[in-house]
Amino acid sequence: MNDTSPAGPVKNVVLVHGAYADGSSWSDVIPILQRAGLTVTAVQNPLTSLADDVAATNRALDRQDGPTVLVGHSWAGTVISDAGNHPKVTALVYVAARAPDAGEDFTALAAKFPTPPANAGLVHNDGYAQLSESAFLEDFAGGVDEARARSLYAAQGPIAGDLFQGRTTTAAWRDKPCYYSISTQDRTSAPELERFLAERMDATTIEVDSSHLAMVTHPEAIADLILMATRGARGPVPSGRG
């Protein structure tokens, strides 16, 4: 790994949401990071194409006033893998996230691992796709309080039907320190795939007994991992919050 990140203390965190979500999915993590003295920005991805999501993330990174940790959940792992070579980014944090190599067919890679149940719940309409209510509540947001899960379902961002066909032109995880949170009860992304990705990028890794939305069910554990990234710490993560 060739670390090309800027020197200096990290005071900024940019959070990028995945498919079937919006920036509110980070609302439990944000106050923890703010109490730690960090400036936090949650990107609102249009979910219309990889290029559009990368552009939205780069605009947020451009606004930061110094070194920044870039965090992505789920689909946003693809986004931060492409946008993560931004000169302000010091480290990448992946939360149950995709992490394709440059130009890699991630769909073909994922097909080598168990098919997650949520895949069967996709509903297509006029070129866009969303998760059905049952797939969202049972598979995507499993373990989340029902009222909160229904609120997240109402805010679900429709994705372009061909969103997942986008391929990165770079793999920032090859050049920046990486951190990865595996969701062991994930029904949207196979935990076996997440473990493979974390190992491939040589990430500092935690495993959280959570569904796909670990930042909602275990915000302290996810915030701890992000804080570790802001400090540039590597190696085993202290237990007790996962």
mmCIF file with all atom_site columns, N, CA, C and O in Angstrom, residues 62-105:
data_model
loop_
_atom_site.group_PDB
_atom_site.id
_atom_site.type_symbol
_atom_site.label_atom_id
_atom_site.label_alt_id
_atom_site.label_comp_id
_atom_site.label_asym_id
_atom_site.label_entity_id
_atom_site.label_seq_id
_atom_site.pdbx_PDB_ins_code
_atom_site.Cartn_x
_atom_site.Cartn_y
_atom_site.Cartn_z
_atom_site.occupancy
_atom_site.B_iso_or_equiv
_atom_site.pdbx_formal_charge
_atom_site.auth_seq_id
_atom_site.auth_comp_id
_atom_site.auth_asym_id
_atom_site.auth_atom_id
_atom_site.pdbx_PDB_model_num
ATOM 1   N N  . ASP A 1 62  ? -14.252 18.647 -1.561  1.00 0.00 ? 62  ASP A N  1
ATOM 2   C CA . ASP A 1 62  ? -13.673 19.950 -1.924  1.00 0.00 ? 62  ASP A CA 1
ATOM 3   C C  . ASP A 1 62  ? -13.943 21.005 -0.852  1.00 0.00 ? 62  ASP A C  1
ATOM 4   O O  . ASP A 1 62  ? -13.140 21.926 -0.659  1.00 0.00 ? 62  ASP A O  1
ATOM 5   N N  . ARG A 1 63  ? -15.091 20.871 -0.149  1.00 0.00 ? 63  ARG A N  1
ATOM 6   C CA . ARG A 1 63  ? -15.466 21.867 0.853   1.00 0.00 ? 63  ARG A CA 1
ATOM 7   C C  . ARG A 1 63  ? -14.742 21.686 2.187   1.00 0.00 ? 63  ARG A C  1
ATOM 8   O O  . ARG A 1 63  ? -14.801 22.576 3.045   1.00 0.00 ? 63  ARG A O  1
ATOM 9   N N  . GLN A 1 64  ? -14.074 20.555 2.386   1.00 0.00 ? 64  GLN A N  1
ATOM 10  C CA . GLN A 1 64  ? -13.400 20.312 3.655   1.00 0.00 ? 64  GLN A CA 1
ATOM 11  C C  . GLN A 1 64  ? -12.163 21.197 3.778   1.00 0.00 ? 64  GLN A C  1
ATOM 12  O O  . GLN A 1 64  ? -11.515 21.506 2.780   1.00 0.00 ? 64  GLN A O  1
ATOM 13  N N  . ASP A 1 65  ? -11.840 21.589 5.019   1.00 0.00 ? 65  ASP A N  1
ATOM 14  C CA . ASP A 1 65  ? -10.741 22.535 5.216   1.00 0.00 ? 65  ASP A CA 1
ATOM 15  C C  . ASP A 1 65  ? -9.422  21.870 5.565   1.00 0.00 ? 65  ASP A C  1
ATOM 16  O O  . ASP A 1 65  ? -8.490  22.526 6.043   1.00 0.00 ? 65  ASP A O  1
ATOM 17  N N  . GLY A 1 66  ? -9.322  20.565 5.343   1.00 0.00 ? 66  GLY A N  1
ATOM 18  C CA . GLY A 1 66  ? -8.071  19.870 5.637   1.00 0.00 ? 66  GLY A CA 1
ATOM 19  C C  . GLY A 1 66  ? -8.244  18.370 5.522   1.00 0.00 ? 66  GLY A C  1
ATOM 20  O O  . GLY A 1 66  ? -9.204  17.884 4.910   1.00 0.00 ? 66  GLY A O  1
ATOM 21  N N  . PRO A 1 67  ? -7.315  17.612 6.120   1.00 0.00 ? 67  PRO A N  1
ATOM 22  C CA . PRO A 1 67  ? -7.361  16.152 6.034   1.00 0.00 ? 67  PRO A CA 1
ATOM 23  C C  . PRO A 1 67  ? -8.708  15.585 6.471   1.00 0.00 ? 67  PRO A C  1
ATOM 24  O O  . PRO A 1 67  ? -9.307  16.052 7.440   1.00 0.00 ? 67  PRO A O  1
ATOM 25  N N  . THR A 1 68  ? -9.168  14.570 5.744   1.00 0.00 ? 68  THR A N  1
ATOM 26  C CA . THR A 1 68  ? -10.533 14.059 5.902   1.00 0.00 ? 68  THR A CA 1
ATOM 27  C C  . THR A 1 68  ? -10.551 12.544 5.816   1.00 0.00 ? 68  THR A C  1
ATOM 28  O O  . THR A 1 68  ? -9.869  11.954 4.964   1.00 0.00 ? 68  THR A O  1
ATOM 29  N N  . VAL A 1 69  ? -11.329 11.912 6.690   1.00 0.00 ? 69  VAL A N  1
ATOM 30  C CA . VAL A 1 69  ? -11.603 10.488 6.571   1.00 0.00 ? 69  VAL A CA 1
ATOM 31  C C  . VAL A 1 69  ? -12.903 10.322 5.786   1.00 0.00 ? 69  VAL A C  1
ATOM 32  O O  . VAL A 1 69  ? -13.907 10.980 6.078   1.00 0.00 ? 69  VAL A O  1
ATOM 33  N N  . LEU A 1 70  ? -12.871 9.444  4.788   1.00 0.00 ? 70  LEU A N  1
ATOM 34  C CA . LEU A 1 70  ? -14.013 9.222  3.903   1.00 0.00 ? 70  LEU A CA 1
ATOM 35  C C  . LEU A 1 70  ? -14.626 7.857  4.227   1.00 0.00 ? 70  LEU A C  1
ATOM 36  O O  . LEU A 1 70  ? -13.933 6.842  4.244   1.00 0.00 ? 70  LEU A O  1
ATOM 37  N N  . VAL A 1 71  ? -15.938 7.856  4.487   1.00 0.00 ? 71  VAL A N  1
ATOM 38  C CA . VAL A 1 71  ? -16.636 6.658  4.964   1.00 0.00 ? 71  VAL A CA 1
ATOM 39  C C  . VAL A 1 71  ? -17.756 6.303  3.991   1.00 0.00 ? 71  VAL A C  1
ATOM 40  O O  . VAL A 1 71  ? -18.514 7.181  3.562   1.00 0.00 ? 71  VAL A O  1
ATOM 41  N N  . GLY A 1 72  ? -17.889 5.013  3.669   1.00 0.00 ? 72  GLY A N  1
ATOM 42  C CA . GLY A 1 72  ? -18.954 4.591  2.777   1.00 0.00 ? 72  GLY A CA 1
ATOM 43  C C  . GLY A 1 72  ? -19.665 3.357  3.280   1.00 0.00 ? 72  GLY A C  1
ATOM 44  O O  . GLY A 1 72  ? -19.036 2.428  3.795   1.00 0.00 ? 72  GLY A O  1
ATOM 45  N N  . HIS A 1 73  ? -20.986 3.349  3.149   1.00 0.00 ? 73  HIS A N  1
ATOM 46  C CA . HIS A 1 73  ? -21.801 2.187  3.503   1.00 0.00 ? 73  HIS A CA 1
ATOM 47  C C  . HIS A 1 73  ? -22.342 1.545  2.236   1.00 0.00 ? 73  HIS A C  1
ATOM 48  O O  . HIS A 1 73  ? -22.806 2.231  1.324   1.00 0.00 ? 73  HIS A O  1
ATOM 49  N N  . SER A 1 74  ? -22.248 0.222  2.172   1.00 0.00 ? 74  SER A N  1
ATOM 50  C CA . SER A 1 74  ? -22.890 -0.547 1.117   1.00 0.00 ? 74  SER A CA 1
ATOM 51  C C  . SER A 1 74  ? -22.401 -0.105 -0.271  1.00 0.00 ? 74  SER A C  1
ATOM 52  O O  . SER A 1 74  ? -21.206 -0.118 -0.543  1.00 0.00 ? 74  SER A O  1
ATOM 53  N N  . TRP A 1 75  ? -23.324 0.292  -1.153  1.00 0.00 ? 75  TRP A N  1
ATOM 54  C CA . TRP A 1 75  ? -22.960 0.768  -2.498  1.00 0.00 ? 75  TRP A CA 1
ATOM 55  C C  . TRP A 1 75  ? -21.924 1.879  -2.436  1.00 0.00 ? 75  TRP A C  1
ATOM 56  O O  . TRP A 1 75  ? -21.067 1.993  -3.313  1.00 0.00 ? 75  TRP A O  1
ATOM 57  N N  . ALA A 1 76  ? -21.961 2.700  -1.392  1.00 0.00 ? 76  ALA A N  1
ATOM 58  C CA . ALA A 1 76  ? -21.027 3.821  -1.305  1.00 0.00 ? 76  ALA A CA 1
ATOM 59  C C  . ALA A 1 76  ? -19.577 3.358  -1.210  1.00 0.00 ? 76  ALA A C  1
ATOM 60  O O  . ALA A 1 76  ? -18.663 4.157  -1.424  1.00 0.00 ? 76  ALA A O  1
ATOM 61  N N  . GLY A 1 77  ? -19.351 2.078  -0.910  1.00 0.00 ? 77  GLY A N  1
ATOM 62  C CA . GLY A 1 77  ? -17.991 1.572  -0.968  1.00 0.00 ? 77  GLY A CA 1
ATOM 63  C C  . GLY A 1 77  ? -17.418 1.697  -2.373  1.00 0.00 ? 77  GLY A C  1
ATOM 64  O O  . GLY A 1 77  ? -16.221 1.978  -2.547  1.00 0.00 ? 77  GLY A O  1
ATOM 65  N N  . THR A 1 78  ? -18.264 1.499  -3.383  1.00 0.00 ? 78  THR A N  1
ATOM 66  C CA . THR A 1 78  ? -17.827 1.713  -4.760  1.00 0.00 ? 78  THR A CA 1
ATOM 67  C C  . THR A 1 78  ? -17.506 3.187  -4.982  1.00 0.00 ? 78  THR A C  1
ATOM 68  O O  . THR A 1 78  ? -16.505 3.541  -5.606  1.00 0.00 ? 78  THR A O  1
ATOM 69  N N  . VAL A 1 79  ? -18.354 4.050  -4.440  1.00 0.00 ? 79  VAL A N  1
ATOM 70  C CA . VAL A 1 79  ? -18.175 5.493  -4.614  1.00 0.00 ? 79  VAL A CA 1
ATOM 71  C C  . VAL A 1 79  ? -16.872 5.965  -3.983  1.00 0.00 ? 79  VAL A C  1
ATOM 72  O O  . VAL A 1 79  ? -16.081 6.686  -4.605  1.00 0.00 ? 79  VAL A O  1
ATOM 73  N N  . ILE A 1 80  ? -16.601 5.549  -2.731  1.00 0.00 ? 80  ILE A N  1
ATOM 74  C CA . ILE A 1 80  ? -15.384 6.026  -2.068  1.00 0.00 ? 80  ILE A CA 1
ATOM 75  C C  . ILE A 1 80  ? -14.137 5.363  -2.637  1.00 0.00 ? 80  ILE A C  1
ATOM 76  O O  . ILE A 1 80  ? -13.037 5.928  -2.544  1.00 0.00 ? 80  ILE A O  1
ATOM 77  N N  . SER A 1 81  ? -14.283 4.189  -3.242  1.00 0.00 ? 81  SER A N  1
ATOM 78  C CA . SER A 1 81  ? -13.133 3.569  -3.898  1.00 0.00 ? 81  SER A CA 1
ATOM 79  C C  . SER A 1 81  ? -12.702 4.402  -5.096  1.00 0.00 ? 81  SER A C  1
ATOM 80  O O  . SER A 1 81  ? -11.517 4.438  -5.444  1.00 0.00 ? 81  SER A O  1
ATOM 81  N N  . ASP A 1 82  ? -13.659 5.076  -5.737  1.00 0.00 ? 82  ASP A N  1
ATOM 82  C CA . ASP A 1 82  ? -13.356 5.931  -6.880  1.00 0.00 ? 82  ASP A CA 1
ATOM 83  C C  . ASP A 1 82  ? -12.960 7.335  -6.435  1.00 0.00 ? 82  ASP A C  1
ATOM 84  O O  . ASP A 1 82  ? -11.983 7.903  -6.931  1.00 0.00 ? 82  ASP A O  1
ATOM 85  N N  . ALA A 1 83  ? -13.709 7.888  -5.461  1.00 0.00 ? 83  ALA A N  1
ATOM 86  C CA . ALA A 1 83  ? -13.446 9.267  -5.017  1.00 0.00 ? 83  ALA A CA 1
ATOM 87  C C  . ALA A 1 83  ? -12.320 9.350  -3.996  1.00 0.00 ? 83  ALA A C  1
ATOM 88  O O  . ALA A 1 83  ? -11.829 10.445 -3.709  1.00 0.00 ? 83  ALA A O  1
ATOM 89  N N  . GLY A 1 84  ? -11.909 8.223  -3.448  1.00 0.00 ? 84  GLY A N  1
ATOM 90  C CA . GLY A 1 84  ? -10.986 8.237  -2.316  1.00 0.00 ? 84  GLY A CA 1
ATOM 91  C C  . GLY A 1 84  ? -9.578  8.695  -2.604  1.00 0.00 ? 84  GLY A C  1
ATOM 92  O O  . GLY A 1 84  ? -8.799  8.923  -1.664  1.00 0.00 ? 84  GLY A O  1
ATOM 93  N N  . ASN A 1 85  ? -9.222  8.841  -3.873  1.00 0.00 ? 85  ASN A N  1
ATOM 94  C CA . ASN A 1 85  ? -7.900  9.371  -4.187  1.00 0.00 ? 85  ASN A CA 1
ATOM 95  C C  . ASN A 1 85  ? -7.863  10.896 -4.149  1.00 0.00 ? 85  ASN A C  1
ATOM 96  O O  . ASN A 1 85  ? -6.847  11.504 -4.498  1.00 0.00 ? 85  ASN A O  1
ATOM 97  N N  . HIS A 1 86  ? -8.965  11.505 -3.737  1.00 0.00 ? 86  HIS A N  1
ATOM 98  C CA . HIS A 1 86  ? -8.987  12.956 -3.525  1.00 0.00 ? 86  HIS A CA 1
ATOM 99  C C  . HIS A 1 86  ? -7.845  13.326 -2.583  1.00 0.00 ? 86  HIS A C  1
ATOM 100 O O  . HIS A 1 86  ? -7.592  12.630 -1.597  1.00 0.00 ? 86  HIS A O  1
ATOM 101 N N  . PRO A 1 87  ? -7.117  14.404 -2.860  1.00 0.00 ? 87  PRO A N  1
ATOM 102 C CA . PRO A 1 87  ? -5.927  14.724 -2.066  1.00 0.00 ? 87  PRO A CA 1
ATOM 103 C C  . PRO A 1 87  ? -6.180  15.001 -0.589  1.00 0.00 ? 87  PRO A C  1
ATOM 104 O O  . PRO A 1 87  ? -5.245  14.927 0.222   1.00 0.00 ? 87  PRO A O  1
ATOM 105 N N  . LYS A 1 88  ? -7.420  15.300 -0.198  1.00 0.00 ? 88  LYS A N  1
ATOM 106 C CA . LYS A 1 88  ? -7.699  15.568 1.218   1.00 0.00 ? 88  LYS A CA 1
ATOM 107 C C  . LYS A 1 88  ? -7.978  14.293 2.017   1.00 0.00 ? 88  LYS A C  1
ATOM 108 O O  . LYS A 1 88  ? -8.012  14.337 3.247   1.00 0.00 ? 88  LYS A O  1
ATOM 109 N N  . VAL A 1 89  ? -8.176  13.178 1.344   1.00 0.00 ? 89  VAL A N  1
ATOM 110 C CA . VAL A 1 89  ? -8.568  11.940 2.029   1.00 0.00 ? 89  VAL A CA 1
ATOM 111 C C  . VAL A 1 89  ? -7.348  11.259 2.639   1.00 0.00 ? 89  VAL A C  1
ATOM 112 O O  . VAL A 1 89  ? -6.375  10.948 1.943   1.00 0.00 ? 89  VAL A O  1
ATOM 113 N N  . THR A 1 90  ? -7.426  10.994 3.937   1.00 0.00 ? 90  THR A N  1
ATOM 114 C CA . THR A 1 90  ? -6.332  10.324 4.646   1.00 0.00 ? 90  THR A CA 1
ATOM 115 C C  . THR A 1 90  ? -6.570  8.836  4.813   1.00 0.00 ? 90  THR A C  1
ATOM 116 O O  . THR A 1 90  ? -5.619  8.055  4.928   1.00 0.00 ? 90  THR A O  1
ATOM 117 N N  . ALA A 1 91  ? -7.825  8.416  4.881   1.00 0.00 ? 91  ALA A N  1
ATOM 118 C CA . ALA A 1 91  ? -8.158  7.013  5.112   1.00 0.00 ? 91  ALA A CA 1
ATOM 119 C C  . ALA A 1 91  ? -9.567  6.753  4.640   1.00 0.00 ? 91  ALA A C  1
ATOM 120 O O  . ALA A 1 91  ? -10.390 7.677  4.518   1.00 0.00 ? 91  ALA A O  1
ATOM 121 N N  . LEU A 1 92  ? -9.850  5.486  4.399   1.00 0.00 ? 92  LEU A N  1
ATOM 122 C CA . LEU A 1 92  ? -11.160 5.044  3.936   1.00 0.00 ? 92  LEU A CA 1
ATOM 123 C C  . LEU A 1 92  ? -11.749 4.076  4.951   1.00 0.00 ? 92  LEU A C  1
ATOM 124 O O  . LEU A 1 92  ? -11.051 3.179  5.438   1.00 0.00 ? 92  LEU A O  1
ATOM 125 N N  . VAL A 1 93  ? -13.036 4.260  5.247   1.00 0.00 ? 93  VAL A N  1
ATOM 126 C CA . VAL A 1 93  ? -13.746 3.354  6.151   1.00 0.00 ? 93  VAL A CA 1
ATOM 127 C C  . VAL A 1 93  ? -14.928 2.761  5.393   1.00 0.00 ? 93  VAL A C  1
ATOM 128 O O  . VAL A 1 93  ? -15.764 3.495  4.856   1.00 0.00 ? 93  VAL A O  1
ATOM 129 N N  . TYR A 1 94  ? -14.976 1.437  5.360   1.00 0.00 ? 94  TYR A N  1
ATOM 130 C CA . TYR A 1 94  ? -16.032 0.711  4.660   1.00 0.00 ? 94  TYR A CA 1
ATOM 131 C C  . TYR A 1 94  ? -16.949 0.047  5.684   1.00 0.00 ? 94  TYR A C  1
ATOM 132 O O  . TYR A 1 94  ? -16.478 -0.673 6.565   1.00 0.00 ? 94  TYR A O  1
ATOM 133 N N  . VAL A 1 95  ? -18.256 0.275  5.564   1.00 0.00 ? 95  VAL A N  1
ATOM 134 C CA . VAL A 1 95  ? -19.238 -0.307 6.474   1.00 0.00 ? 95  VAL A CA 1
ATOM 135 C C  . VAL A 1 95  ? -20.141 -1.236 5.657   1.00 0.00 ? 95  VAL A C  1
ATOM 136 O O  . VAL A 1 95  ? -20.967 -0.772 4.877   1.00 0.00 ? 95  VAL A O  1
ATOM 137 N N  . ALA A 1 96  ? -19.918 -2.548 5.810   1.00 0.00 ? 96  ALA A N  1
ATOM 138 C CA . ALA A 1 96  ? -20.666 -3.545 5.028   1.00 0.00 ? 96  ALA A CA 1
ATOM 139 C C  . ALA A 1 96  ? -20.726 -3.124 3.564   1.00 0.00 ? 96  ALA A C  1
ATOM 140 O O  . ALA A 1 96  ? -21.779 -3.162 2.926   1.00 0.00 ? 96  ALA A O  1
ATOM 141 N N  . ALA A 1 97  ? -19.572 -2.731 3.036   1.00 0.00 ? 97  ALA A N  1
ATOM 142 C CA . ALA A 1 97  ? -19.541 -2.006 1.770   1.00 0.00 ? 97  ALA A CA 1
ATOM 143 C C  . ALA A 1 97  ? -18.861 -2.772 0.641   1.00 0.00 ? 97  ALA A C  1
ATOM 144 O O  . ALA A 1 97  ? -17.985 -3.614 0.861   1.00 0.00 ? 97  ALA A O  1
ATOM 145 N N  . ARG A 1 98  ? -19.267 -2.422 -0.552  1.00 0.00 ? 98  ARG A N  1
ATOM 146 C CA . ARG A 1 98  ? -18.570 -2.884 -1.750  1.00 0.00 ? 98  ARG A CA 1
ATOM 147 C C  . ARG A 1 98  ? -17.178 -2.256 -1.792  1.00 0.00 ? 98  ARG A C  1
ATOM 148 O O  . ARG A 1 98  ? -16.984 -1.161 -1.265  1.00 0.00 ? 98  ARG A O  1
ATOM 149 N N  . ALA A 1 99  ? -16.248 -2.938 -2.449  1.00 0.00 ? 99  ALA A N  1
ATOM 150 C CA . ALA A 1 99  ? -14.906 -2.381 -2.608  1.00 0.00 ? 99  ALA A CA 1
ATOM 151 C C  . ALA A 1 99  ? -14.291 -2.970 -3.873  1.00 0.00 ? 99  ALA A C  1
ATOM 152 O O  . ALA A 1 99  ? -13.408 -3.827 -3.818  1.00 0.00 ? 99  ALA A O  1
ATOM 153 N N  . PRO A 1 100 ? -14.766 -2.516 -5.029  1.00 0.00 ? 100 PRO A N  1
ATOM 154 C CA . PRO A 1 100 ? -14.261 -3.087 -6.279  1.00 0.00 ? 100 PRO A CA 1
ATOM 155 C C  . PRO A 1 100 ? -12.847 -2.626 -6.597  1.00 0.00 ? 100 PRO A C  1
ATOM 156 O O  . PRO A 1 100 ? -12.417 -1.544 -6.184  1.00 0.00 ? 100 PRO A O  1
ATOM 157 N N  . ASP A 1 101 ? -12.141 -3.461 -7.321  1.00 0.00 ? 101 ASP A N  1
ATOM 158 C CA . ASP A 1 101 ? -10.861 -3.048 -7.884  1.00 0.00 ? 101 ASP A CA 1
ATOM 159 C C  . ASP A 1 101 ? -11.149 -2.198 -9.122  1.00 0.00 ? 101 ASP A C  1
ATOM 160 O O  . ASP A 1 101 ? -12.292 -2.142 -9.599  1.00 0.00 ? 101 ASP A O  1
ATOM 161 N N  . ALA A 1 102 ? -10.131 -1.534 -9.636  1.00 0.00 ? 102 ALA A N  1
ATOM 162 C CA . ALA A 1 102 ? -10.327 -0.678 -10.800 1.00 0.00 ? 102 ALA A CA 1
ATOM 163 C C  . ALA A 1 102 ? -10.843 -1.494 -11.980 1.00 0.00 ? 102 ALA A C  1
ATOM 164 O O  . ALA A 1 102 ? -10.236 -2.494 -12.377 1.00 0.00 ? 102 ALA A O  1
ATOM 165 N N  . GLY A 1 103 ? -11.997 -1.089 -12.512 1.00 0.00 ? 103 GLY A N  1
ATOM 166 C CA . GLY A 1 103 ? -12.575 -1.753 -13.671 1.00 0.00 ? 103 GLY A CA 1
ATOM 167 C C  . GLY A 1 103 ? -13.187 -3.111 -13.407 1.00 0.00 ? 103 GLY A C  1
ATOM 168 O O  . GLY A 1 103 ? -13.651 -3.776 -14.341 1.00 0.00 ? 103 GLY A O  1
ATOM 169 N N  . GLU A 1 104 ? -13.237 -3.523 -12.151 1.00 0.00 ? 104 GLU A N  1
ATOM 170 C CA . GLU A 1 104 ? -13.713 -4.859 -11.823 1.00 0.00 ? 104 GLU A CA 1
ATOM 171 C C  . GLU A 1 104 ? -15.230 -4.989 -12.004 1.00 0.00 ? 104 GLU A C  1
ATOM 172 O O  . GLU A 1 104 ? -15.978 -4.062 -11.680 1.00 0.00 ? 104 GLU A O  1
ATOM 173 N N  . ASP A 1 105 ? -15.673 -6.133 -12.490 1.00 0.00 ? 105 ASP A N  1
ATOM 174 C CA . ASP A 1 105 ? -17.092 -6.454 -12.566 1.00 0.00 ? 105 ASP A CA 1
ATOM 175 C C  . ASP A 1 105 ? -17.505 -6.955 -11.185 1.00 0.00 ? 105 ASP A C  1
ATOM 176 O O  . ASP A 1 105 ? -17.375 -8.143 -10.876 1.00 0.00 ? 105 ASP A O  1
#
